[in-house]
Coordinates of C-alpha atoms in Angstrom, one line a residue:
M62 CA 32.5 20.9 -1.5
I63 CA 29.1 19.3 -2.6
Q64 CA 26.1 20.3 -1.2
N65 CA 23.2 17.8 -0.6
Q66 CA 21.3 18.3 -3.3
K67 CA 17.0 17.9 -2.9
I68 CA 16.3 15.9 -5.8
R69 CA 13.4 14.7 -6.5
P70 CA 11.5 11.5 -8.9
A71 CA 9.5 13.1 -10.9
Q72 CA 7.3 9.6 -10.3
V73 CA 7.4 6.8 -7.9
V74 CA 5.1 3.2 -7.6
G75 CA 2.4 3.6 -5.5
P76 CA 0.5 1.5 -3.5
L77 CA -0.8 -1.1 -6.2
G78 CA 2.5 -0.8 -8.7
E79 CA 0.8 1.6 -10.6
P80 CA 2.9 5.7 -11.3
L81 CA 2.4 7.8 -8.7
T82 CA 3.3 11.4 -9.5
L83 CA 2.6 15.4 -7.7
D84 CA -0.2 15.6 -9.6
S85 CA -2.3 11.9 -9.2
L86 CA -1.7 12.6 -5.7
P87 CA -5.4 13.1 -3.4
P88 CA -6.1 16.6 -3.0
A89 CA -4.7 18.8 -0.8
D90 CA -9.0 19.6 0.6
T91 CA -9.1 15.6 1.6
T92 CA -11.3 15.0 4.3
R93 CA -12.4 10.8 3.5
W94 CA -9.5 8.8 4.3
V95 CA -9.5 5.1 2.3
V96 CA -7.5 3.0 2.5
R97 CA -6.2 3.5 -1.0
R98 CA -5.3 7.6 -0.3
K99 CA -3.3 6.5 2.6
A100 CA -1.3 4.1 0.8
E101 CA -0.7 6.9 -2.0
V102 CA 0.3 9.3 0.1
V103 CA 2.4 6.8 2.5
A104 CA 4.6 5.6 -0.5
A105 CA 4.6 9.5 -1.8
V106 CA 6.8 9.8 1.1
N107 CA 9.0 6.9 0.9
G108 CA 9.6 7.1 -2.2
G109 CA 10.4 10.5 -1.8
L110 CA 8.0 12.8 -4.1
L111 CA 7.0 14.1 -0.8
S112 CA 9.2 15.0 3.0
V113 CA 6.5 14.3 5.7
D114 CA 6.6 18.0 6.3
E115 CA 4.8 18.8 3.3
A116 CA 2.9 16.0 3.1
C117 CA 1.4 16.2 7.0
A118 CA 0.9 20.1 5.6
R119 CA -0.5 19.4 2.2
Y120 CA -3.1 16.9 3.8
N121 CA -3.1 18.8 7.4
L122 CA -2.2 15.6 9.3
T123 CA -0.7 15.8 12.4
L124 CA 2.6 14.0 12.7
E125 CA 1.5 10.9 14.6
E126 CA -1.3 10.8 12.2
F127 CA 1.0 9.6 9.6
A128 CA 3.5 8.1 11.4
G129 CA 0.4 5.6 12.3
W130 CA 0.0 5.5 8.6
Q131 CA 3.5 4.7 8.0
R132 CA 3.5 2.1 10.2
A133 CA 0.1 0.4 9.8
V134 CA 1.6 0.2 6.3
D135 CA 5.5 -1.2 7.1
R136 CA 3.7 -4.2 10.0
S137 CA 0.0 -5.3 7.3
G138 CA 0.9 -3.3 3.9
M139 CA -2.7 -1.9 2.8
H140 CA -4.9 -3.8 5.2
G141 CA -3.4 -2.2 8.1
L142 CA -5.1 0.8 7.0
R143 CA -8.3 -0.2 7.7
V144 CA -10.2 2.0 10.4
T145 CA -11.9 -1.3 11.4
R146 CA -9.3 -4.0 11.4
I147 CA -6.8 -1.1 13.9
Q148 CA -7.4 -3.2 16.7
Y149 CA -7.1 -6.8 14.9
Y150 CA -3.4 -6.3 13.8
K151 CA -2.4 -3.9 16.6
S152 CA -3.0 -7.2 19.0
L153 CA -1.5 -9.8 15.9
Y154 CA 1.7 -7.5 15.8
E155 CA 2.0 -6.8 19.5
R156 CA 1.3 -11.3 19.9
Q157 CA 4.3 -11.1 17.4
Q158 CA 6.6 -9.2 19.3
K159 CA 6.0 -11.8 22.3
Y160 CA 7.8 -15.0 20.3

């Protein structure tokens, strides 16, 4: 029987189209989360470079916080990660769901 092996890519495509590796990810002690850094972590998880659990442990994030970043990227792209626009994109998404 073949067991499921954890095969990780050496690099994935980042949010701006650049190659993203474990070394190019934001530092583990990051406290200032700008849009680009959030998007890089989401891209790393989506590409298989990190697991969700590893990303949350590495960056001291809650699962809910990371899931919010992922939802924002899925719904609105990188613009959805902007803290100042969260309410706008949330109401826009809810309006779209009604139709």
